[in-house]
Short mmCIF file of C-alpha atoms in Angstrom, two decimals:
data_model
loop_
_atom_site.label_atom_id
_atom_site.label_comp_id
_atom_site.label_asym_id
_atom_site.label_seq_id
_atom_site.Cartn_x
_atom_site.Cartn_y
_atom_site.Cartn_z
CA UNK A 191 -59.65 151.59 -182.44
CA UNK A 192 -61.78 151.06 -179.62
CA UNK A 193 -61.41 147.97 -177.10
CA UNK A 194 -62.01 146.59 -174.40
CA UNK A 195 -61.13 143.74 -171.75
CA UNK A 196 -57.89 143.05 -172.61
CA UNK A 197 -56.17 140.59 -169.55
CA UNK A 198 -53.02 138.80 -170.14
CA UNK A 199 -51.25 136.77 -167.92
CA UNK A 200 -47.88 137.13 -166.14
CA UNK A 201 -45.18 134.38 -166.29
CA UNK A 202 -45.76 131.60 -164.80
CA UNK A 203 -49.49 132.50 -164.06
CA UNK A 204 -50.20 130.20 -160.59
CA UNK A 205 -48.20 129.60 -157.74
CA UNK A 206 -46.50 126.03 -157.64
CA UNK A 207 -43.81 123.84 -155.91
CA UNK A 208 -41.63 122.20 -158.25
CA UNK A 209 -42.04 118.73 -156.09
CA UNK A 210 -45.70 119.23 -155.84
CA UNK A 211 -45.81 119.40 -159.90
CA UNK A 212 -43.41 116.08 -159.45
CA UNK A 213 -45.98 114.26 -157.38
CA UNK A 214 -48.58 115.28 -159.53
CA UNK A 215 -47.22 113.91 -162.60
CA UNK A 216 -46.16 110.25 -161.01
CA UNK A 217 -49.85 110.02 -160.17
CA UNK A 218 -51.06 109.68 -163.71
CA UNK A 219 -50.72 106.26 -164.24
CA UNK A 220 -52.80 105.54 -161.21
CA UNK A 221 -55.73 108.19 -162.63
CA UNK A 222 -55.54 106.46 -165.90
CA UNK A 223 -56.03 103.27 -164.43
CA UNK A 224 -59.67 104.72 -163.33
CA UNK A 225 -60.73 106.18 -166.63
CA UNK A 226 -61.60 103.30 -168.41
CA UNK A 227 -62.80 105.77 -171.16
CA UNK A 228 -59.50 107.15 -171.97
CA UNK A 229 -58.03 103.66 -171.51
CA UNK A 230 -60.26 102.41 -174.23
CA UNK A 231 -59.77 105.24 -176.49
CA UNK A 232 -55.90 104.28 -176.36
CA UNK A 233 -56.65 100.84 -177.04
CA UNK A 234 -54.82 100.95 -180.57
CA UNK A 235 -51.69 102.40 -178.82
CA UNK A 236 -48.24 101.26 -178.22
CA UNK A 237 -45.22 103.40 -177.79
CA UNK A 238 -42.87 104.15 -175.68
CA UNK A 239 -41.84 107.84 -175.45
CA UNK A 240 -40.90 110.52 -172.83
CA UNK A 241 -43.24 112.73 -170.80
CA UNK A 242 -42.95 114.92 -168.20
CA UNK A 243 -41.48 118.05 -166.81
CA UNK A 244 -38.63 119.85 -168.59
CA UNK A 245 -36.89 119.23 -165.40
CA UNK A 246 -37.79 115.70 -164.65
CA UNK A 247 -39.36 113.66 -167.81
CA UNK A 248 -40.24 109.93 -167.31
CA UNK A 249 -39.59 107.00 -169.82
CA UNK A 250 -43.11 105.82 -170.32
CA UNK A 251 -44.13 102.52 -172.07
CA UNK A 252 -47.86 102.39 -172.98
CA UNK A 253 -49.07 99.37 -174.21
CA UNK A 254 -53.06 99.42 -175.81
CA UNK A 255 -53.68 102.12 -173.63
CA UNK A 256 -52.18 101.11 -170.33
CA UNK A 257 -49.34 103.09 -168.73
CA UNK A 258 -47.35 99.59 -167.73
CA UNK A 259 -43.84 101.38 -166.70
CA UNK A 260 -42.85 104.87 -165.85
CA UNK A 261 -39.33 105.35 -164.83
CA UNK A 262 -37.21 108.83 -164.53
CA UNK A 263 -35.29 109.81 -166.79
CA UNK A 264 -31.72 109.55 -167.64
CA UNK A 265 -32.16 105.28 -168.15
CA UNK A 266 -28.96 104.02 -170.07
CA UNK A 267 -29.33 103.96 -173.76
CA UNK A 268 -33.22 103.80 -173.64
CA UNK A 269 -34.91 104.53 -176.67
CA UNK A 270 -38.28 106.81 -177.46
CA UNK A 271 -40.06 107.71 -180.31
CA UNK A 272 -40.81 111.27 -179.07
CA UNK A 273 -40.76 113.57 -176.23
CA UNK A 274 -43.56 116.09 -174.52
CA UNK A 275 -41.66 118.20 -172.36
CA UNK A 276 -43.42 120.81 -171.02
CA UNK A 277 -42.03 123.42 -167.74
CA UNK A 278 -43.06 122.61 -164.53
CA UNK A 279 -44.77 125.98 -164.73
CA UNK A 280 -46.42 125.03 -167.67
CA UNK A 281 -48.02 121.70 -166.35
CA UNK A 282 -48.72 123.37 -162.57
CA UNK A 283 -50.87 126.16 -164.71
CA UNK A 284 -52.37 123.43 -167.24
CA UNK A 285 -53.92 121.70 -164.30
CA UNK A 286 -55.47 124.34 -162.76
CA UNK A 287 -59.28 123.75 -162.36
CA UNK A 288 -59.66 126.86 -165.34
CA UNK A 289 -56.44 127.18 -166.77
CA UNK A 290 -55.48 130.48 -167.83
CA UNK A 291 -55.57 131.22 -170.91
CA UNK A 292 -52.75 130.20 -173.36
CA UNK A 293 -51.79 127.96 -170.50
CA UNK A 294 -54.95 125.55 -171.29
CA UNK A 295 -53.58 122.83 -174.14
CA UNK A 296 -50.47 121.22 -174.75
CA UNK A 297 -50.22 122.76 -178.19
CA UNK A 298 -50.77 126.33 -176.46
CA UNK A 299 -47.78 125.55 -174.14
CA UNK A 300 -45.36 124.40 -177.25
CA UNK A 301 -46.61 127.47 -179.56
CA UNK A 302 -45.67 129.60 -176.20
CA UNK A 303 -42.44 128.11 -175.96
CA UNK A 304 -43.55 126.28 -172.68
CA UNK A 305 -43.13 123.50 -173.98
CA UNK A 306 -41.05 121.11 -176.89
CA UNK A 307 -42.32 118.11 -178.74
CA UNK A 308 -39.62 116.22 -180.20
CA UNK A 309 -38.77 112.56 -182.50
CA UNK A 310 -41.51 110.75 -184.31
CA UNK A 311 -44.23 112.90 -183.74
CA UNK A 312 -46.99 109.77 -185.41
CA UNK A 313 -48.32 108.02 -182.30
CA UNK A 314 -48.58 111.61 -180.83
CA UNK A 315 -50.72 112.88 -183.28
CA UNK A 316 -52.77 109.56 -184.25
CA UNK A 317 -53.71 110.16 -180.72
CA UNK A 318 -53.46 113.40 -179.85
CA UNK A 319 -56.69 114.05 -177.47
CA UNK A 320 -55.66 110.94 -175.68
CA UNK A 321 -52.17 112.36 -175.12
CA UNK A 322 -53.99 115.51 -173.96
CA UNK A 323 -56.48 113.95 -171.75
CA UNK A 324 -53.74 111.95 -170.47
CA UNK A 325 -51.28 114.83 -169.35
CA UNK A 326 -54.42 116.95 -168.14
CA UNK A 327 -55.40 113.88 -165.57
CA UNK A 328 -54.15 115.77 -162.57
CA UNK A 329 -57.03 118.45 -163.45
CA UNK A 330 -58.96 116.45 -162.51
CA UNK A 331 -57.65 116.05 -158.47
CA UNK A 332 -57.92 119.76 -158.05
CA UNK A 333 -54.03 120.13 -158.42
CA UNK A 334 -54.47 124.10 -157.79
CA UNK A 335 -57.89 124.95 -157.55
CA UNK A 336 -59.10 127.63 -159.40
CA UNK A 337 -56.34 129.99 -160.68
CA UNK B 719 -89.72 118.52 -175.59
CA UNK B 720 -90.45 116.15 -178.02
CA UNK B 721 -92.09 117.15 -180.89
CA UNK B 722 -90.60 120.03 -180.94
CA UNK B 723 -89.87 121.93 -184.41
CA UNK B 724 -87.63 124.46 -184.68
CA UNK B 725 -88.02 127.60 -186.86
CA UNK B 726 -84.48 127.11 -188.85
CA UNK B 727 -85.52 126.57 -192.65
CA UNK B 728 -83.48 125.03 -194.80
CA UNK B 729 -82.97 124.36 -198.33
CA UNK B 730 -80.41 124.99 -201.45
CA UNK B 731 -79.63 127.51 -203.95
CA UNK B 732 -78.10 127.43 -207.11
CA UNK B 733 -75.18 129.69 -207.14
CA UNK B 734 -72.97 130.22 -210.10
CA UNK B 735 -69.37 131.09 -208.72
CA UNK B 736 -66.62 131.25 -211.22
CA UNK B 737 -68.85 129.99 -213.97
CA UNK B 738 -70.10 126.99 -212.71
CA UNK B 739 -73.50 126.05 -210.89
CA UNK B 740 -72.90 125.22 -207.37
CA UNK B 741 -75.68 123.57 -205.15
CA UNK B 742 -75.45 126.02 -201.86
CA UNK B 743 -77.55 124.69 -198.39
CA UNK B 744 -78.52 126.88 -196.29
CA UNK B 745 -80.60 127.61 -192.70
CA UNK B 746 -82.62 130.53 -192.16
CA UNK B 747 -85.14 132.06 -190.05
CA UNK B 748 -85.76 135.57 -189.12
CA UNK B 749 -87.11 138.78 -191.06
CA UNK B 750 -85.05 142.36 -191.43
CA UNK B 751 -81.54 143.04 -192.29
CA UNK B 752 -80.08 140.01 -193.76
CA UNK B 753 -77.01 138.86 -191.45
CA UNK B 754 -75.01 135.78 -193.25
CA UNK B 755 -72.75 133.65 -191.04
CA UNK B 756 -69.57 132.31 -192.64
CA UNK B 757 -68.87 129.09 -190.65
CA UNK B 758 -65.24 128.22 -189.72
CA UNK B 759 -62.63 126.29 -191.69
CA UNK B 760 -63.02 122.50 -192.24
CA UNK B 761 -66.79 122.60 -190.57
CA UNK B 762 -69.53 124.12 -191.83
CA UNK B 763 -73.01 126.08 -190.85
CA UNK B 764 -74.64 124.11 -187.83
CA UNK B 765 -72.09 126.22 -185.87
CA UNK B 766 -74.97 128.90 -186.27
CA UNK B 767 -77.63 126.97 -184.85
CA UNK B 768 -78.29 128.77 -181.36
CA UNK B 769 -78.08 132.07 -183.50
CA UNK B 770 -80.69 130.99 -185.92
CA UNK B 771 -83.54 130.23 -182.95
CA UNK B 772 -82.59 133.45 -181.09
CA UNK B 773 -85.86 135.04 -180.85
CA UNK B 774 -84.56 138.41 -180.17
CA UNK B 775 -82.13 138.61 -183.14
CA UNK B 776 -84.62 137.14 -185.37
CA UNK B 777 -87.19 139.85 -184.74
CA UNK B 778 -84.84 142.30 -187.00
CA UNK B 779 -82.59 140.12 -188.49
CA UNK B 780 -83.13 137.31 -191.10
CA UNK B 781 -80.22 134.96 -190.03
CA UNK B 782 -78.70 133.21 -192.90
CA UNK B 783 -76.01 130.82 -192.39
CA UNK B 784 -74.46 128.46 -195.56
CA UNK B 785 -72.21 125.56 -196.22
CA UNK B 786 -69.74 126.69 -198.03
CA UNK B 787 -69.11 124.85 -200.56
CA UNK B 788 -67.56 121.03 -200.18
CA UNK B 789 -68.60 121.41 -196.78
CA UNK B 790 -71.72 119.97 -195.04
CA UNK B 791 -74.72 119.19 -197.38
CA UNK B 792 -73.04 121.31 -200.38
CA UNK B 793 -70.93 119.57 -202.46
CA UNK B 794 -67.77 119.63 -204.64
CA UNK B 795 -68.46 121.49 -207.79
CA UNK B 796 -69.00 118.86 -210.38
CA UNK B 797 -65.87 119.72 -212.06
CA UNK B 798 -64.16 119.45 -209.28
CA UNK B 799 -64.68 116.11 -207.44
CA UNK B 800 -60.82 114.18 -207.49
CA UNK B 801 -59.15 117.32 -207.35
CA UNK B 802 -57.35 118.97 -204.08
CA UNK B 803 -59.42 121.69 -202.38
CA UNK B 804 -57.79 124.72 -202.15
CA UNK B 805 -59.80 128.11 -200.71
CA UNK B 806 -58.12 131.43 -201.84
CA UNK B 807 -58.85 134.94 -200.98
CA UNK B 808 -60.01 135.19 -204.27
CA UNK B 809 -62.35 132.23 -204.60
CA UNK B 810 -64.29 133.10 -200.89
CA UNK B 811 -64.80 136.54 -201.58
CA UNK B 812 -66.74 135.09 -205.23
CA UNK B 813 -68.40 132.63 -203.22
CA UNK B 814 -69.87 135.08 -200.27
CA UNK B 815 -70.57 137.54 -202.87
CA UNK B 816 -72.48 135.29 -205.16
CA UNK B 817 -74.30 133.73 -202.98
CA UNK B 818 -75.49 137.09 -201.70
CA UNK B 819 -76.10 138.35 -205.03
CA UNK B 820 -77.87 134.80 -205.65
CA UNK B 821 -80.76 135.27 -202.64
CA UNK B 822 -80.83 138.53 -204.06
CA UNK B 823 -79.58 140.39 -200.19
CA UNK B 824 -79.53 143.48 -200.28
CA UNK B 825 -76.36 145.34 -198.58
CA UNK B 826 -76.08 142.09 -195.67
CA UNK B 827 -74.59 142.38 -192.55
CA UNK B 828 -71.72 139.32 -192.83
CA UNK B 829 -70.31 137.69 -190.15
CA UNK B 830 -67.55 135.30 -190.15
CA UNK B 831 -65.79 133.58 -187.85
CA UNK B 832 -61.69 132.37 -188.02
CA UNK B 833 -60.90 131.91 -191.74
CA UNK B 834 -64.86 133.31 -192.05
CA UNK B 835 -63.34 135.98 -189.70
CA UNK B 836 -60.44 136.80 -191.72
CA UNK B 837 -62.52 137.08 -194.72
CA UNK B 838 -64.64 139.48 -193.66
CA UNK B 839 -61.61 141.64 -193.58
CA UNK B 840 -60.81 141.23 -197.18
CA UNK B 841 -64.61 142.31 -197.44
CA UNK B 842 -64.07 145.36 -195.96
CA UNK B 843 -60.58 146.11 -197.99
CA UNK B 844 -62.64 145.42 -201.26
CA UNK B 845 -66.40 145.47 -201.17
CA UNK B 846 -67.34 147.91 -198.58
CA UNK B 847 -69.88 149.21 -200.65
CA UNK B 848 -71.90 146.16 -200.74
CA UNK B 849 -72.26 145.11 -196.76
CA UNK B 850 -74.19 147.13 -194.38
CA UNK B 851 -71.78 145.86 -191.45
CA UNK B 852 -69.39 143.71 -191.57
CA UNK B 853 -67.99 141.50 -188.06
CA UNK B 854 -64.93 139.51 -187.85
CA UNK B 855 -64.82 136.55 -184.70
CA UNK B 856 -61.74 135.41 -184.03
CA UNK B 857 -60.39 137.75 -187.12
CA UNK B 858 -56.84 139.16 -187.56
CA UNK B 859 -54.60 140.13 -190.43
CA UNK B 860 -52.33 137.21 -189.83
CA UNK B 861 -51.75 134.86 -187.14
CA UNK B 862 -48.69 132.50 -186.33
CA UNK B 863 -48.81 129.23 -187.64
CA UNK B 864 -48.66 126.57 -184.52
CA UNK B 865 -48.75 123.07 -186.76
CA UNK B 866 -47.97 121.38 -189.76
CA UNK B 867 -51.37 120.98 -191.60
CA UNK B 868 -49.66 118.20 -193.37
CA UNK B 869 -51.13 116.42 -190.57
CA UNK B 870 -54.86 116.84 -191.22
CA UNK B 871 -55.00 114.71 -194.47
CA UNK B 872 -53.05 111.28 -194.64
CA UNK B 873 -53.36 108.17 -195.11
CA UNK B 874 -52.06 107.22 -192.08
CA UNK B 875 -53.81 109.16 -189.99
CA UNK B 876 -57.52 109.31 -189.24
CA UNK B 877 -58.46 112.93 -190.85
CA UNK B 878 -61.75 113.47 -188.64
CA UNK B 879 -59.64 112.27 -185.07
CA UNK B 880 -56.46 114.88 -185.74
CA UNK B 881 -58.64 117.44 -187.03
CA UNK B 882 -60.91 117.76 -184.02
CA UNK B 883 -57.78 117.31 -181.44
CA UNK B 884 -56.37 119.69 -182.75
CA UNK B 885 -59.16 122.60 -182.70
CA UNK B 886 -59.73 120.74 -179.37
CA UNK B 887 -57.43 122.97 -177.13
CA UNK B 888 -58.95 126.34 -179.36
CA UNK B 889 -62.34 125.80 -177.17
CA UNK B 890 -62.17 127.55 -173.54
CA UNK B 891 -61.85 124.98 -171.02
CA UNK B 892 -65.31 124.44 -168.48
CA UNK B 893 -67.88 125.40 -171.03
CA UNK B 894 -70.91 123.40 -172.11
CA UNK B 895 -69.99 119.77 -172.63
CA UNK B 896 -72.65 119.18 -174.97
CA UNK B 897 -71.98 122.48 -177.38
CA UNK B 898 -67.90 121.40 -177.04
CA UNK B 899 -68.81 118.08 -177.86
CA UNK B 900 -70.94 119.16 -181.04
CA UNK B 901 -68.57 122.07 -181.86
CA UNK B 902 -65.98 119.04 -182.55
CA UNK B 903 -68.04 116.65 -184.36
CA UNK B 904 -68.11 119.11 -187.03
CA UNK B 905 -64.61 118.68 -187.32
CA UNK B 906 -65.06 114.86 -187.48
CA UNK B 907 -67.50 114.70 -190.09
CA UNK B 908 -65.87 117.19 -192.63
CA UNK B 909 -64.27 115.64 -196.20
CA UNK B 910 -61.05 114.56 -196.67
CA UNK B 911 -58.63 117.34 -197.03
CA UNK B 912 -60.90 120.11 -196.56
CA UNK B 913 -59.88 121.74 -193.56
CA UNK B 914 -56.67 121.59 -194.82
CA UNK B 915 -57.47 123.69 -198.15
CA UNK B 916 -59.30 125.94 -195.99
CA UNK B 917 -55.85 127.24 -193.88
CA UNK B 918 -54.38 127.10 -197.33
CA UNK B 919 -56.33 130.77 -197.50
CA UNK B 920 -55.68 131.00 -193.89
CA UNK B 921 -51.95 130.18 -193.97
CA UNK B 922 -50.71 130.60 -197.61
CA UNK B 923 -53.31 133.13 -199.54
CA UNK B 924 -54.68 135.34 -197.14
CA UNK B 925 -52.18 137.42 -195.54
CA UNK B 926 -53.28 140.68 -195.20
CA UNK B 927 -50.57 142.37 -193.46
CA UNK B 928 -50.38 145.83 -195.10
CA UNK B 929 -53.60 145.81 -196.62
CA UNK B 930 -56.37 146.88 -193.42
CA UNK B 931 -55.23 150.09 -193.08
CA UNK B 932 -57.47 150.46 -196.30
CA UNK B 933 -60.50 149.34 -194.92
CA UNK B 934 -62.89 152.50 -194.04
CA UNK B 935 -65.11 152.45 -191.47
CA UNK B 936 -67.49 155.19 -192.37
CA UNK B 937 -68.58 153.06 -195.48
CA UNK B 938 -69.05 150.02 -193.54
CA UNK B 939 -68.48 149.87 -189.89
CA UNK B 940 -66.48 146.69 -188.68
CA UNK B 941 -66.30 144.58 -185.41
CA UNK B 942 -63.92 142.18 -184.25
CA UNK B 943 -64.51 139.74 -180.85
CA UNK B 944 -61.96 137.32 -180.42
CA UNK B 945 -62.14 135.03 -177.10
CA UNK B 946 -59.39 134.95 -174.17
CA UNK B 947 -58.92 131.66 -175.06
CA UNK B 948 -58.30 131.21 -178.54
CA UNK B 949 -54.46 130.59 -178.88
CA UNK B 950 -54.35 130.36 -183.01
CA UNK B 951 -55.75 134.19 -183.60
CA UNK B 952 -54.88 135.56 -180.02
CA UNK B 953 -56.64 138.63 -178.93
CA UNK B 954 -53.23 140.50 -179.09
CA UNK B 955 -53.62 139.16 -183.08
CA UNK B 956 -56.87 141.32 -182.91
CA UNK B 957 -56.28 144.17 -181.33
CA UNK B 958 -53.22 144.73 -183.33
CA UNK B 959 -55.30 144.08 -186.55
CA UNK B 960 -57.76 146.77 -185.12
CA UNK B 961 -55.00 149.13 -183.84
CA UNK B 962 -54.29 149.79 -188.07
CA UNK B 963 -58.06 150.31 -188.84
CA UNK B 964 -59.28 153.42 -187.53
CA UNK B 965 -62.55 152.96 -185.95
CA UNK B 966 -62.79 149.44 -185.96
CA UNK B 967 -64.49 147.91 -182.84
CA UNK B 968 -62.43 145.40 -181.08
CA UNK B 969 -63.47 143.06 -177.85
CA UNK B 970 -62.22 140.04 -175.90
CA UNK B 971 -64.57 137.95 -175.06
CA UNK B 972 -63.85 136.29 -171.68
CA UNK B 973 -64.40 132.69 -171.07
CA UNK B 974 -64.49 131.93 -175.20
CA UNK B 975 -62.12 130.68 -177.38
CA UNK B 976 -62.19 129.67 -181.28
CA UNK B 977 -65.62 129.11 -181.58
CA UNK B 978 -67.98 130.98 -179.81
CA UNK B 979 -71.45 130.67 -181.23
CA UNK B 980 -71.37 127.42 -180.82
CA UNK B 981 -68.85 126.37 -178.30
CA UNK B 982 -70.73 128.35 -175.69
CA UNK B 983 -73.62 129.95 -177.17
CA UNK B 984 -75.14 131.74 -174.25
CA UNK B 985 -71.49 133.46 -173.08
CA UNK B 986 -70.98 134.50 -176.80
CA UNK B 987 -74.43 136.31 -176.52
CA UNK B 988 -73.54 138.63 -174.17
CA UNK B 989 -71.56 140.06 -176.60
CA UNK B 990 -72.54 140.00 -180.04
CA UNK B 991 -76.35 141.54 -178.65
CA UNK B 992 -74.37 144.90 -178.41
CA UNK B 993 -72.93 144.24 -181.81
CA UNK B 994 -76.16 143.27 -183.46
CA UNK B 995 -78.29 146.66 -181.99
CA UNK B 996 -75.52 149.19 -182.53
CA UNK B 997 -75.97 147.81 -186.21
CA UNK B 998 -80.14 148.49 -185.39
CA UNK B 999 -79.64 151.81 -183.66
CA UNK B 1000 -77.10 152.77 -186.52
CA UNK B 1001 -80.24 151.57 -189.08
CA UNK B 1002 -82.63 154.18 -187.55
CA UNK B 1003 -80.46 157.49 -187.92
#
């Protein structure tokens, strides 16, 4: 066999602070507020379920679209119908301007055991590219630059 | 510009595969070696657009690229309309080699890309007599599963939404908006169910663990590209398909991922132009 090019990536691939990853992630309801594209394409959506670092998820209720409450997790005896959980690795490397490879969608991250998806995986998947527009929002701030 | 035609020809073919009359579309343009394009599972042949109005490639080549059928503009079988869609190893391999055998081609250059890629593999196990070359994107033996296709066809669910967030995250991230954007409205538009019978070869059928290490290059030389970024058949996937073959020509393409002819046509040209004139240079010995 001949080949050529072959890069992989060490574990975790970028540099990160676990509070800067924190911050990050509390400032997605605000960035959702100002995509009224994504907001519309959610418009069919109510659930409430758990996001968030492995370390630090968040109860979040969204209602036709619209993040309306985001609280850290553990709440007494709060229900959701499923969980994203993803390292804090994981989400400081999916943010990056060019993610590196295998580090670039949230179904890369669970299939490299970066991440787990858990419960009643329907609203997820009925709207899966919101879900992974949503979670890639701090991308979009230049969370790490270009990795 | 407006007004603009382009050169891509298209029209059908009558194709009897397992003893029925299927009505095949295809594009072509191009003169020389024949080169067919086997489009990806659950879309179908407009993935080959940018290759079919390459000028350069279309000097030697004549670029064909088909729907396979139940995809695109070719249909269900008659027989076959209310029944589930299931590909198999054994029902592809008719298909590509009928249709070849239908345009009368002689000894094509295939190329196929993720179940098309796979494919080509079987090709080379099987029928290396009959292909010239044979090039597998995004190809491997086997690859792990990473969802439940159970998903992709539901009543409950909207078939065209899941099926393009889901090959989504496949395409590299910071390529052309407008090829990603057309590169997953092939996914939107394909039938009910179809993408799902395609991984049934991909998943169930096609395993071919155990089997490359009978493919020989000297009859038919093989290539395999996979991009950086395709997370279902990873380049490790590759490389250890093309580790068993010996001779076979592996490369990761950087910045790519699932779908690189038509995800980002101009960075997928860098590297299949090597491909395409070693098969030239290998012509004129």
């Amino acid at each position: 066999m001949e080949s050529e090019c072959v890069r992989r990536d060490a574990d975790p691939p970028v540099s990160f602070t676990p509070d800067a990853v924190l911050a990050a992630f509390k400032a997605i309801p605000d960035l959702l507020v100002r995509d009224a594209a994504l907001t519309a394409r959610g418009r069919w959506l109510d659930v409430d379920c758990l996001l968030g670092p492995s370390t630090q998820p968040f109860h979040v209720a969204i209602r036709a679209g619209r993040i309306v409450d985001m609280t850290p997790t553990p709440v007494l005896m709060r229900s959701w119908r499923f969980a994203y959980r993803a390292t804090p690795a994981a989400f400081a490397a999916y943010w990056q301007t060019m993610p590196p490879a295998g580090w670039h969608d949230l179904l890369a991250l669970t299939k490299r055991g970066q991440a787990t998806l858990e419960g009643d995986l329907h609203p997820f998947m009925t709207h899966l590219q919101y879900f992974k527009d949503l979670l890639a929002l701090p991308r979009r701030s230049a969370f790490g630059g270009v990795s | 510009m407006n007004g603009f035609v382009e050169p891509i020809v298209g029209r059908y073919v009558h194709v009897e595969i397992d003893g029925e009359v299927n009505r095949i579309y295809f594009e072509e343009n191009g003169s020389g070696i024949p080169l067919v394009c086997l489009h990806t599972a659950g879309s179908d042949a407009r993935q080959w657009r940018h290759l079919l109005v390459d000028d350069e490639f279309t000097k030697h080549f004549r670029v064909i690229a088909f729907d396979m059928p139940w995809h695109g503009k070719s249909n269900p079988p008659d027989s076959q309309f209310g029944s589930e869609y299931r590909l198999t190893t054994a029902s592809y391999t008719a298909t590509i080699r009928a249709f070849c055998k239908a345009l009368g081609l002689d000894r094509p250059v295939v190329m196929g890309c993720s179940i098309g890629g796979r494919i080509v593999l079987n090709l080379a196990i099987a029928h290396a007599h009959d292909f010239r070359a044979l090039i597998g994107l995004e190809a491997a033996d086997f690859q792990q599963p990473w969802y439940d296709t159970a998903w992709l066809n539901r009543p409950d669910v909207h078939g065209g939404e899941i099926c393009a967030a889901l090959v989504s995250g496949l395409i590299a991230p910071n390529g052309p908006e407008a090829a990603r954007n057309e590169t997953l409205w092939g996914y939107k538009q394909g039938g009910p169910g179809i993408f799902k019978g395609d991984l049934y070869f991909y998943r169930v059928d096609g395993d071919l663990r155990g089997r490359t290490c009978a493919i020989d290059v000297s009859q038919c030389p093989l290539y395999l590209l996979t991009g950086e970024y395709d997370f279902s058949c990873t380049p490790e996937d590759t490389l250890r398909t093309a580790a068993g073959i010996p001779g076979a020509k592996a490369t990761v393409m950087e910045r790519l991922g699932h779908f690189p002819m038509s995800e980002n046509p101009d960075q997928f040209r860098r590297y299949i132009a090597p491909v395409l004139q070693d098969i030239l240079d290998k012509q004129k010995l």
